[in-house]
mmCIF file of C-alpha atoms in Angstrom:
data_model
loop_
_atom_site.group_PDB
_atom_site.id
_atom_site.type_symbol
_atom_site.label_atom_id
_atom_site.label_comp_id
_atom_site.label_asym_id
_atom_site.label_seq_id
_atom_site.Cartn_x
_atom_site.Cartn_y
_atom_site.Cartn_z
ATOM 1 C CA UNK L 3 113.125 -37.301 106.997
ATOM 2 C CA UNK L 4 111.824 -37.075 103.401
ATOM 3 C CA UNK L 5 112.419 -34.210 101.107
ATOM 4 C CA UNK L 6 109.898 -33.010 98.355
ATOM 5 C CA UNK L 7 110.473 -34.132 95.451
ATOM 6 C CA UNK L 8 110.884 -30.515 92.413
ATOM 7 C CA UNK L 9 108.173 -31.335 90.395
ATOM 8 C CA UNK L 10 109.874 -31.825 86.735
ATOM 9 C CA UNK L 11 109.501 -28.989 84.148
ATOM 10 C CA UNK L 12 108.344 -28.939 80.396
ATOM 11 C CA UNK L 13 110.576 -28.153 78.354
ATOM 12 C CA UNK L 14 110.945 -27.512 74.287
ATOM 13 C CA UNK L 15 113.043 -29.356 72.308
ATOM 14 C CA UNK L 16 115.610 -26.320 72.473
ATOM 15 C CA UNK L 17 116.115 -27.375 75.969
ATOM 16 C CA UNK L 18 114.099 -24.240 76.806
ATOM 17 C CA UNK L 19 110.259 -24.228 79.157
ATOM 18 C CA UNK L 20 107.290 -24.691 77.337
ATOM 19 C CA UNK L 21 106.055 -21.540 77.691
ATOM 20 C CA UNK L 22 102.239 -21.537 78.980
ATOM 21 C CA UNK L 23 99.435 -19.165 79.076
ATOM 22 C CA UNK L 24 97.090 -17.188 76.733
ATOM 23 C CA UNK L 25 100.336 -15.805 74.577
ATOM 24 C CA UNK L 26 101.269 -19.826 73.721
ATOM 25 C CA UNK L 27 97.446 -20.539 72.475
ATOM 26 C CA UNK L 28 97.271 -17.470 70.722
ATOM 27 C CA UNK L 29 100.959 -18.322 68.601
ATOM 28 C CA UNK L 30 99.612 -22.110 68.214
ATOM 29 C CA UNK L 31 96.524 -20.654 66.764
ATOM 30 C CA UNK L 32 97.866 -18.023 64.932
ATOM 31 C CA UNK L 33 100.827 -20.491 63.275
ATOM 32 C CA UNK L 34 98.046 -22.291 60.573
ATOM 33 C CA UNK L 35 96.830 -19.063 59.986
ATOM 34 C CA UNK L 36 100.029 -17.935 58.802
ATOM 35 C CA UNK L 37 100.508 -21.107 56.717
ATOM 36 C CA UNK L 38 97.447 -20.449 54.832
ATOM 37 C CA UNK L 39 97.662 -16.308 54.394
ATOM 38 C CA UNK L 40 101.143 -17.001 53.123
ATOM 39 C CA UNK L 41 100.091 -19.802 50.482
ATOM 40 C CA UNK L 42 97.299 -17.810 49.199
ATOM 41 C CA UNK L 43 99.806 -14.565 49.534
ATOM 42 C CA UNK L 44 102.019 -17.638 46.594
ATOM 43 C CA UNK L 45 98.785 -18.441 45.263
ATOM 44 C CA UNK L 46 97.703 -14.731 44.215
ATOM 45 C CA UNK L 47 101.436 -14.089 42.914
ATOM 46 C CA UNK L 48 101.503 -16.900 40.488
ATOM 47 C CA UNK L 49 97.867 -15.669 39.112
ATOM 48 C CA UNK L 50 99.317 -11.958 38.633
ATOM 49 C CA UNK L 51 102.438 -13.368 36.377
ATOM 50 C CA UNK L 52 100.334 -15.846 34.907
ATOM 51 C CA UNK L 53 98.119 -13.004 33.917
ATOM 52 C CA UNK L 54 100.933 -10.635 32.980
ATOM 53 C CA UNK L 55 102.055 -13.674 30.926
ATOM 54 C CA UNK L 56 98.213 -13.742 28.733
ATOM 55 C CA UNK L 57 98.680 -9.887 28.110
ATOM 56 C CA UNK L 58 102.092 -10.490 25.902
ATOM 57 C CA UNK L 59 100.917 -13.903 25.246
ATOM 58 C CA UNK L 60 97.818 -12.141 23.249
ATOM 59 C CA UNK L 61 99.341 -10.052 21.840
ATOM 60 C CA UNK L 62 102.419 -11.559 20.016
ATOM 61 C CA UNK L 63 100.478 -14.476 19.573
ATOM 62 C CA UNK L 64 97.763 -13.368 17.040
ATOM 63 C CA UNK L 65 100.442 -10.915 15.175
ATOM 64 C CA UNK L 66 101.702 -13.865 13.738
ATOM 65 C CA UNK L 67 98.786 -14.812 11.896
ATOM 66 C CA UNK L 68 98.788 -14.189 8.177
ATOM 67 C CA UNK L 69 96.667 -11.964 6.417
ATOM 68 C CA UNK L 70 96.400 -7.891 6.979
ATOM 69 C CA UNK L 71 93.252 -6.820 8.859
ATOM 70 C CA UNK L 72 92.739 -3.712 7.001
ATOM 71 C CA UNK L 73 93.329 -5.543 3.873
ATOM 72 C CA UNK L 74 90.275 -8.561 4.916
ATOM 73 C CA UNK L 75 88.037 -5.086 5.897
ATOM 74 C CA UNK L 76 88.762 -3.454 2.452
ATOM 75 C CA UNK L 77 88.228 -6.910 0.140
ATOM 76 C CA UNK L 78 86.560 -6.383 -3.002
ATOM 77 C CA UNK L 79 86.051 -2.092 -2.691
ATOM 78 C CA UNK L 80 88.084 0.035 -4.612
ATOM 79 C CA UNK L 81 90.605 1.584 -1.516
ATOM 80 C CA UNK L 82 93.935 3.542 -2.354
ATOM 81 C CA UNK L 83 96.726 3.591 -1.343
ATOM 82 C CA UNK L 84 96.116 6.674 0.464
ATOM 83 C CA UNK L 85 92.679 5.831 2.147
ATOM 84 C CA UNK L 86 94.477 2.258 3.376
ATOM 85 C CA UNK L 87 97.468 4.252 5.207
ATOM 86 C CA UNK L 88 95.106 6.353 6.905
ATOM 87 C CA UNK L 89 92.799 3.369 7.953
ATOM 88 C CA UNK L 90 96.057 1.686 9.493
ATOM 89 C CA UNK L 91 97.048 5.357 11.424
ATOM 90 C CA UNK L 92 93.352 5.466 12.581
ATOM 91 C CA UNK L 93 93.830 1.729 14.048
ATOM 92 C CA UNK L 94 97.448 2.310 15.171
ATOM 93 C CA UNK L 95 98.706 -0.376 12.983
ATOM 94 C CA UNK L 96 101.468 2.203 11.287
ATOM 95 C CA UNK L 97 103.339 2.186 14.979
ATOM 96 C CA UNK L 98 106.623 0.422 15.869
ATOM 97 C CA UNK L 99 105.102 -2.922 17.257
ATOM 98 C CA UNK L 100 106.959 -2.132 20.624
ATOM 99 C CA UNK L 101 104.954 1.074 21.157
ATOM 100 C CA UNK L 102 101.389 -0.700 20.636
ATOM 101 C CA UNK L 103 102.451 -3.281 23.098
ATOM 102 C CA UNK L 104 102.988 -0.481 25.703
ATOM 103 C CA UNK L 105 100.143 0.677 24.789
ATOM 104 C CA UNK L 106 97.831 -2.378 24.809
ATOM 105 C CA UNK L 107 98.645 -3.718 27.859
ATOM 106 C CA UNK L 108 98.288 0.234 29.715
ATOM 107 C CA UNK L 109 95.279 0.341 27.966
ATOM 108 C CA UNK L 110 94.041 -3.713 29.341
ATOM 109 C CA UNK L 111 95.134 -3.043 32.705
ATOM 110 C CA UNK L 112 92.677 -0.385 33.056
ATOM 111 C CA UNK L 113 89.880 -2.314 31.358
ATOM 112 C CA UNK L 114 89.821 -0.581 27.816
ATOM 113 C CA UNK L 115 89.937 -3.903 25.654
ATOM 114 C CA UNK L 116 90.361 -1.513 22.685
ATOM 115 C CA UNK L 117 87.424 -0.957 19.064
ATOM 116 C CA UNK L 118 87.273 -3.859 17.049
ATOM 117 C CA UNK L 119 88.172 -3.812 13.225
ATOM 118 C CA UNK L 120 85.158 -5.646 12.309
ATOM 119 C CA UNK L 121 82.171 -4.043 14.532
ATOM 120 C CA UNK L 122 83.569 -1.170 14.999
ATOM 121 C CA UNK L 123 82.630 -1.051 18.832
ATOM 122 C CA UNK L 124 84.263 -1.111 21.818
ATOM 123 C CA UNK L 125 85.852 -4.882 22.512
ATOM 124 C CA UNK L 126 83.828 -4.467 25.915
ATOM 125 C CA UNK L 127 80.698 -3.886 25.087
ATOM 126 C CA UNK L 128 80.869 -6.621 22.203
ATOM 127 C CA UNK L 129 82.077 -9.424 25.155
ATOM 128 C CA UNK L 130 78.708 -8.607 27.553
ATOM 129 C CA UNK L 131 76.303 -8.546 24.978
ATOM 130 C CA UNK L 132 77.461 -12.334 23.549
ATOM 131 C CA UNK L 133 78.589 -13.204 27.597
ATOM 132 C CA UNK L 134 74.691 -14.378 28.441
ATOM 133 C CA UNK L 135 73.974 -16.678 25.482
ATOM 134 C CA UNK L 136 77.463 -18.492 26.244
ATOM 135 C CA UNK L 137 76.668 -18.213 30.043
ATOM 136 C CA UNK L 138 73.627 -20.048 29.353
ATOM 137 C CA UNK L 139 74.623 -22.778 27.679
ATOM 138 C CA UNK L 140 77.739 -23.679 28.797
ATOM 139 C CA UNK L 141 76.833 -23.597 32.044
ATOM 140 C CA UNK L 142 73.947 -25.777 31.708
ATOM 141 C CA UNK L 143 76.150 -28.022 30.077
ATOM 142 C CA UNK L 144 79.159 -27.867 32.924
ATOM 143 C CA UNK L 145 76.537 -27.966 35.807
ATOM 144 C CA UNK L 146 74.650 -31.348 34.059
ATOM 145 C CA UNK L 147 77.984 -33.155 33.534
ATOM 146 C CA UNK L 148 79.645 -32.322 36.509
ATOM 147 C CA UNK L 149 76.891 -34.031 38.700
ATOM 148 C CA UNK L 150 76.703 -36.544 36.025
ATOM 149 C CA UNK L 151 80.491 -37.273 35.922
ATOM 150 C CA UNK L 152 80.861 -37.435 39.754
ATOM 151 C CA UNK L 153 77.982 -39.461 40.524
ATOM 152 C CA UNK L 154 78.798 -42.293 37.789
ATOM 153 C CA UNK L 155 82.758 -41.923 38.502
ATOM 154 C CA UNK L 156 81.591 -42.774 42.144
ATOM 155 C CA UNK L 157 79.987 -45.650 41.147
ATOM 156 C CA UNK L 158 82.023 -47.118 39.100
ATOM 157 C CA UNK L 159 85.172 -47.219 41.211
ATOM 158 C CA UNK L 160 82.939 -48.091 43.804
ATOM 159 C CA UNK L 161 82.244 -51.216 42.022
ATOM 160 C CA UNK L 162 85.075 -51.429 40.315
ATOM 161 C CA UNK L 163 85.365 -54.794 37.232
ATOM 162 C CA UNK L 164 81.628 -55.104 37.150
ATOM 163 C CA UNK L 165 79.705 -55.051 34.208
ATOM 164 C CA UNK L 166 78.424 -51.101 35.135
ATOM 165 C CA UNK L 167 81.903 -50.002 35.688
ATOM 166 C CA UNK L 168 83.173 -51.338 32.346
ATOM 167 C CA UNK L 169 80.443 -50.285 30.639
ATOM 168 C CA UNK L 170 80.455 -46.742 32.104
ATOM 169 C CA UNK L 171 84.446 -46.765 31.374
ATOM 170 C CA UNK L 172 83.765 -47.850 27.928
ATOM 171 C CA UNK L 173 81.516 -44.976 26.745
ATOM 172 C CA UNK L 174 83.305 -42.449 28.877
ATOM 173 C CA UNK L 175 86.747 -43.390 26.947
ATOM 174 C CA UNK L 176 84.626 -43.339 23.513
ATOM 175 C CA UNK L 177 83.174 -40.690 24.111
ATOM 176 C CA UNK L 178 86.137 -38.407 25.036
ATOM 177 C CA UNK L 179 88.384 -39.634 21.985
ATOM 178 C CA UNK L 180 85.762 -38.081 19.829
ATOM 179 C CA UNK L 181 86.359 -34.239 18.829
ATOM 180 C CA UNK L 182 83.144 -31.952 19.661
ATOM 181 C CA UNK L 183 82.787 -30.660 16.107
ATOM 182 C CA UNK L 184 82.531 -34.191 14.893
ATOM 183 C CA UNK L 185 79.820 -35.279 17.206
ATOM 184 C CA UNK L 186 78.171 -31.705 16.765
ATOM 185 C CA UNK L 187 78.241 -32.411 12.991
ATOM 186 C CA UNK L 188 77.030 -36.104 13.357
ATOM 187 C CA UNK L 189 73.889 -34.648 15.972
ATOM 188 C CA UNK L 190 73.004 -32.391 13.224
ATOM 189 C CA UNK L 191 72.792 -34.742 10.292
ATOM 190 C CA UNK L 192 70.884 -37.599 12.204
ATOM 191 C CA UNK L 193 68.394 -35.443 14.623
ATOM 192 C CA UNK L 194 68.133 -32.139 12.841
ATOM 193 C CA UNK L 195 68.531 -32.902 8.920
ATOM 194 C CA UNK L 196 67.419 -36.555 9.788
ATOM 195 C CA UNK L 197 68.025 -39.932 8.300
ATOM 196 C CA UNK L 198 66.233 -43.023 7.481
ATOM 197 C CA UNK L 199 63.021 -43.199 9.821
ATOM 198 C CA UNK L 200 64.727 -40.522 11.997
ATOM 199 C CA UNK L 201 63.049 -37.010 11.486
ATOM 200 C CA UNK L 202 64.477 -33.602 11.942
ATOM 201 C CA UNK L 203 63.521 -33.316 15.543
ATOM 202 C CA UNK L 204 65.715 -29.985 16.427
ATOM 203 C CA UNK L 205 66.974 -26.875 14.735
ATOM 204 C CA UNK L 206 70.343 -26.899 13.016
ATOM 205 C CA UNK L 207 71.537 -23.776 14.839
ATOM 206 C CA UNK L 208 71.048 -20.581 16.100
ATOM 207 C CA UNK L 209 69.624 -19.849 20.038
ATOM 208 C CA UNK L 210 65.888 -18.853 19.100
ATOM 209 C CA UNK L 211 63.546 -18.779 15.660
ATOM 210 C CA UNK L 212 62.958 -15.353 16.518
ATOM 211 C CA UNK L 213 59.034 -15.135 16.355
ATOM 212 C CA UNK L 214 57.926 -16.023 19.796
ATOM 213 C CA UNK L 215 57.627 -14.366 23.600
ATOM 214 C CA UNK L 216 56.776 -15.243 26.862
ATOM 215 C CA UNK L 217 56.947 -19.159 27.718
ATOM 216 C CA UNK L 218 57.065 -19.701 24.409
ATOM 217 C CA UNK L 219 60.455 -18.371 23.657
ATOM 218 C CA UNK L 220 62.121 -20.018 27.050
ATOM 219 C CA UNK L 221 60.777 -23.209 25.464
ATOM 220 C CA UNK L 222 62.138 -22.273 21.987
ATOM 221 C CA UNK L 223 65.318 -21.582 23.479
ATOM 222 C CA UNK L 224 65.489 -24.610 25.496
ATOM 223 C CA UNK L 225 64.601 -26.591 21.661
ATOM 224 C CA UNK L 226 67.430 -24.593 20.162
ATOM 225 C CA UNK L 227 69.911 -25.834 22.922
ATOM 226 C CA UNK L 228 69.033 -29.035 23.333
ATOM 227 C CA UNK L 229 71.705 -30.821 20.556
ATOM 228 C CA UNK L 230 75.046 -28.412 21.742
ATOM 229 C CA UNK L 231 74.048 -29.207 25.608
ATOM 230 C CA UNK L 232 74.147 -32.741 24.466
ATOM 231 C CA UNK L 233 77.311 -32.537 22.417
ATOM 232 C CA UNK L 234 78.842 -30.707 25.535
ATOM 233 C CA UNK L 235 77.763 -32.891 28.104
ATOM 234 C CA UNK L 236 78.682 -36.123 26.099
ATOM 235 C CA UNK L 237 81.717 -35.173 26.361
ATOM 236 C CA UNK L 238 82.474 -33.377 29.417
ATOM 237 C CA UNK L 239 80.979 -36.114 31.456
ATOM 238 C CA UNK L 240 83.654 -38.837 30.143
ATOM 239 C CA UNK L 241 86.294 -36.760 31.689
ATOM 240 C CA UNK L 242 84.768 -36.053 34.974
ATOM 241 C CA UNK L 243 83.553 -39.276 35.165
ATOM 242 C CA UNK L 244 87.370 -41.110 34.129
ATOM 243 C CA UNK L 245 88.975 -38.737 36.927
ATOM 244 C CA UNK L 246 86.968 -39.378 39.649
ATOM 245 C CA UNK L 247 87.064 -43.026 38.701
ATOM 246 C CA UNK L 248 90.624 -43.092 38.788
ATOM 247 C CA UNK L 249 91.401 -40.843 42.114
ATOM 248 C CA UNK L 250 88.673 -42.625 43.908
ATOM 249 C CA UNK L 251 90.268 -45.826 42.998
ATOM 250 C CA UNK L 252 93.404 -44.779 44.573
ATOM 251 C CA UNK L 253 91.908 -44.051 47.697
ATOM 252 C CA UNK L 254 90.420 -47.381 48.094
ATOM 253 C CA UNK L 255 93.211 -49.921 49.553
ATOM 254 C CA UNK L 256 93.310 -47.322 52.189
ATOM 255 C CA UNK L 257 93.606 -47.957 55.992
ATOM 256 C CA UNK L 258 91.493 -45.559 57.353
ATOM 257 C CA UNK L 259 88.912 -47.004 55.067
ATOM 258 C CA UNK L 260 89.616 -50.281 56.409
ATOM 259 C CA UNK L 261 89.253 -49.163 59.549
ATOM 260 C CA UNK L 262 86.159 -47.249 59.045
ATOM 261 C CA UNK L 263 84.877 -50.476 58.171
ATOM 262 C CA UNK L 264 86.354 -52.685 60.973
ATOM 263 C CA UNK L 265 83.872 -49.972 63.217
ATOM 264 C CA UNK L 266 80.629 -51.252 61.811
ATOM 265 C CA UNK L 267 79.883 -48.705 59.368
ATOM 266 C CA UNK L 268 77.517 -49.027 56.434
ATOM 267 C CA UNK L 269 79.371 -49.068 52.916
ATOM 268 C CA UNK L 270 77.580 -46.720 51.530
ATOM 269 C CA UNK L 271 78.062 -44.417 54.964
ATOM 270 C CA UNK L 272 82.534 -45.101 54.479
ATOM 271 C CA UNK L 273 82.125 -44.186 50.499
ATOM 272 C CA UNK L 274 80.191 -41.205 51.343
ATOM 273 C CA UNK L 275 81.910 -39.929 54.048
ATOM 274 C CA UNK L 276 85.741 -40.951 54.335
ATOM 275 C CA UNK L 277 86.646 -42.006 50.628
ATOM 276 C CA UNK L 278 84.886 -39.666 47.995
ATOM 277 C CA UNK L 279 85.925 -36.247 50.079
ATOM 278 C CA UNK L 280 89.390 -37.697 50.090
ATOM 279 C CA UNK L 281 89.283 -38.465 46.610
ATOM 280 C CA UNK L 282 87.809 -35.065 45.170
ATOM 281 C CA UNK L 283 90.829 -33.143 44.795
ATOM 282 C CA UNK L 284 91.906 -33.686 41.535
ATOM 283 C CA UNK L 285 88.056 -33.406 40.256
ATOM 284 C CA UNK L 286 87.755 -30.567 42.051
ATOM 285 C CA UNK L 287 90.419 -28.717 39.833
ATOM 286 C CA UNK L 288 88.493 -30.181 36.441
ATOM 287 C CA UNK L 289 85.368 -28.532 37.825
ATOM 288 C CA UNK L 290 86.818 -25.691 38.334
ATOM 289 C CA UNK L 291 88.822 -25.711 34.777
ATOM 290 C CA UNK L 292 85.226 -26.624 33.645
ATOM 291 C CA UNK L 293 83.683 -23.447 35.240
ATOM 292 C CA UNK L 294 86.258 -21.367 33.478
ATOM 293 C CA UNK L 295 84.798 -22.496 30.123
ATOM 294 C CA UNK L 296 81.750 -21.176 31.103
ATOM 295 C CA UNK L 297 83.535 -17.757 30.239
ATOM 296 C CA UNK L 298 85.700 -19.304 27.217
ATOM 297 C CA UNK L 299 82.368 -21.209 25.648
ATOM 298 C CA UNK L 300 83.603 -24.422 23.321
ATOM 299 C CA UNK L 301 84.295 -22.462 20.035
ATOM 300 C CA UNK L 302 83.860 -25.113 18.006
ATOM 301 C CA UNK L 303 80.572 -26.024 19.133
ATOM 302 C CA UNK L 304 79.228 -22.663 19.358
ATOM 303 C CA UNK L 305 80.413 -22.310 15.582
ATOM 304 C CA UNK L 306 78.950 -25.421 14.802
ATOM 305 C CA UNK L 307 75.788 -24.612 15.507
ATOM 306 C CA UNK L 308 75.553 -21.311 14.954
ATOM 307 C CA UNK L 309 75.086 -20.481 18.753
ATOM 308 C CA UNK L 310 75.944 -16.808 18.934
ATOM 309 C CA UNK L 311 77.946 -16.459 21.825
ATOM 310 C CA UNK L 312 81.797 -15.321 22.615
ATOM 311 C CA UNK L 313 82.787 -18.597 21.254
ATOM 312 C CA UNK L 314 81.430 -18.014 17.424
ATOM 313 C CA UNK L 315 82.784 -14.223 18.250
ATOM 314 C CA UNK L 316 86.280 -15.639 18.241
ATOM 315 C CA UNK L 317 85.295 -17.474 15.593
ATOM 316 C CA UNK L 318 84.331 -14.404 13.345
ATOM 317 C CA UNK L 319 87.514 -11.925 14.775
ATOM 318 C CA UNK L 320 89.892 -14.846 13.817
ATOM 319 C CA UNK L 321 88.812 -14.844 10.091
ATOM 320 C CA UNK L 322 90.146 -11.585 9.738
ATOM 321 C CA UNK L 323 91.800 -10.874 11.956
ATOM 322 C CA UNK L 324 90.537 -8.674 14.203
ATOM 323 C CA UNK L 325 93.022 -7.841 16.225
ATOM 324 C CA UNK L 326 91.341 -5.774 19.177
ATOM 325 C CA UNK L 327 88.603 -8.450 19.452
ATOM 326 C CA UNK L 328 90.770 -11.550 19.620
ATOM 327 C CA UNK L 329 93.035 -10.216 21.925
ATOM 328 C CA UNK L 330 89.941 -9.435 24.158
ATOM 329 C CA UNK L 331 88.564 -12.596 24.062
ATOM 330 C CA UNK L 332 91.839 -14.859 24.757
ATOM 331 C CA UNK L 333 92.325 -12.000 28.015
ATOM 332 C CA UNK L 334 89.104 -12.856 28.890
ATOM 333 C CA UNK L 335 89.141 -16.879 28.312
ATOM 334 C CA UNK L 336 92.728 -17.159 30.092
ATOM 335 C CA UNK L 337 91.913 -14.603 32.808
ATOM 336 C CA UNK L 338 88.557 -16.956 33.279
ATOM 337 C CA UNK L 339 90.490 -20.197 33.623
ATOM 338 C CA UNK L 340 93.042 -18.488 35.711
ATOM 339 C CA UNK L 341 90.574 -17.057 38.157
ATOM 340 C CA UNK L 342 89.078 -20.803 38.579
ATOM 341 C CA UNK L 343 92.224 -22.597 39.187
ATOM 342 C CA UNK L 344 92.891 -19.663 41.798
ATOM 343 C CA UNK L 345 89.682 -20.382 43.343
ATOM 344 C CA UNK L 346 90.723 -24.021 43.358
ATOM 345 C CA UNK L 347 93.953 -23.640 44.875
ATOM 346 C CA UNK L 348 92.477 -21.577 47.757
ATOM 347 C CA UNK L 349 89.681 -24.220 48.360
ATOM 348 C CA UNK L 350 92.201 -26.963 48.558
ATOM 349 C CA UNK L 351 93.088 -26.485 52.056
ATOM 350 C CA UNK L 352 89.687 -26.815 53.374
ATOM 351 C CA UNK L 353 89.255 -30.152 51.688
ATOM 352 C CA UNK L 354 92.570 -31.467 52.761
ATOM 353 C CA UNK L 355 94.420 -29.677 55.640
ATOM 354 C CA UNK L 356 97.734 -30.783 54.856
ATOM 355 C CA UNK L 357 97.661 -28.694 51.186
ATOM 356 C CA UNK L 358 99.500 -25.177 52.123
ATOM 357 C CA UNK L 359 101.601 -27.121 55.239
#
């Protein structure tokens, strides 16, 4: 006579039953979930003290800088000694430095950026009405050499010791050793001023000439910005493009690209979908820091050529200094990039699941 065998039970590795039923889906659904709310819970945490960090960052920072703001507004007008007291009352200079950083940062937190020295107007109001003309031109400039950078960065790892990849690498490493104002400068003297059989093809600076509507001023706009796009892009493009290069390059001796490849698949089919998505992470986070300067603008090109956006704003507040105005602008630059490498950090885990684990 046989006896039935008891069938043999699951169990966890505490020794307990697996436990089975809707409740067991739900928690195995529910644990990534919690992964991820909690890392962008430690994600949003580090942006608030990094941002708390800015506020006494901007304004210890530019107190150090010599000179005495209501001196630089009074230069060369008879003022007394009387009339510059009450300017530095009326500005809240005369305060114990501990009591106008209470006050700045109560007053930032809410949005009130404070009257600038120089203009004065409100901090805010100056900020949106330079924003569009940096807007515009920096992000032409990120959006051109981001899709430049990736695409030639692809290549050139791709096909990596050819004559294309150490040509590419070449420039790209020229090109990023040089500083912006320089190659600004050098644009300028050879395509605006011009030299030899080279004539003055562009404007020197400035966005528009001022005396045209319609069509005509988009394309006298687009003439203004055609030297600082290239001066941007020239060298924004050599660091995309050595980045992707380089983390592309380390995904190569992969397996699963070997294997990818042991299936029959077309080359261009593995680089285009297995290696470059693998490889995008750390040129993700430059496009990202790149986006952020959209905000900040490149200060020394915009003074260069005379663009007026917030980066030759900076430029002016600085000479001062202009205290309200500065600190508005670094809030806004740092608070920029911060908000982009946020952004970043919570689009890593849909590239790569393991980020957050």
């Amino acid at each position: 006579m046989s006896t039935a065998s008891t069938p043999a039970v699951l169990r966890e590795p505490d020794g307990g039953p697996v436990k089975s039923g809707p409740s067991s889906g739900l928690s195995r659904r529910s644990g990534p979930r919690l992964t991820y709310l909690l890392y962008v819970a430690g994600k949003l945490g580090g942006a608030a003290v990094s941002l708390l960090a800015v506020l006494v960052t901007s304004f210890f920072l530019f107190r150090i800088i010599p000179g005495d703001p209501v001196s630089a507004m009074t230069h060369g007008r008879p003022v007394s000694a009387e009339q510059l007291a009450q300017l530095r009352r009326q500005f809240g200079l005369d305060l114990p430095v501990w009591q106008q950083f209470t006050e700045y940062c109560g007053k930032a937190l809410t949005g009130d950026l404070g009257v600038s020295y120089q203009f004065h107007a409100p901090v805010g109001e100056l900020i949106v009405e330079k924003f569009p003309a940096t807007l515009l031109l920096t992000g032409v400039a990120v959006l051109l050499y981001s899709l430049l950078g990736l695409y030639l960065g692809t290549r050139a790892a791709w096909r990596h010791g050819g004559l294309a990849d150490r040509l590419n690498t070449g420039v790209a490493l020229t090109l990023w050793s040089i500083p912006s104002f320089w190659l600004g400068l050098l644009l300028i003297i050879v395509f605006s001023v011009g030299i030899g059989p080279i004539p003055g093809l562009f404007p020197t600076g400035g966005m528009e000439s001022g005396n045209t509507t319609g069509f005509a001023h988009v394309l006298d706009v687009a003439h203004h910005m055609v030297l600082p796009v290239v001066t941007l892009v020239a060298v924004g493009y050599a660091q995309t493009l050595l980045v992707m290069r380089s983390s592309l390059l380390d995904e190569m001796g992969s397996d699963y690209l070997t294997t990818a490849r042991a299936k029959g698949l077309q080359d261009a089919l593995v680089r285009r979908r297995h290696a470059v998505p693998n490889a995008l992470l750390p040129t993700v986070t430059m496009i990202f820091i790149n986006l952020g300067h959209v905000a900040a603008g490149s200060i020394l090109v915009e003074t260069v050529f005379s663009w007026p956006g917030l980066g030759g704003l900076f430029y002016q507040a600085l000479s001062v200094p202009d205290l309200p105005l500065v600190q508005g602008l670094f809030v806004v630059f740092a608070g920029a990039m911060i908000l982009m490498n946020l952004l970043a950090d919570l689009l890593y885990p849909l590239l790569d699941p393991r980020v957050g684990r």
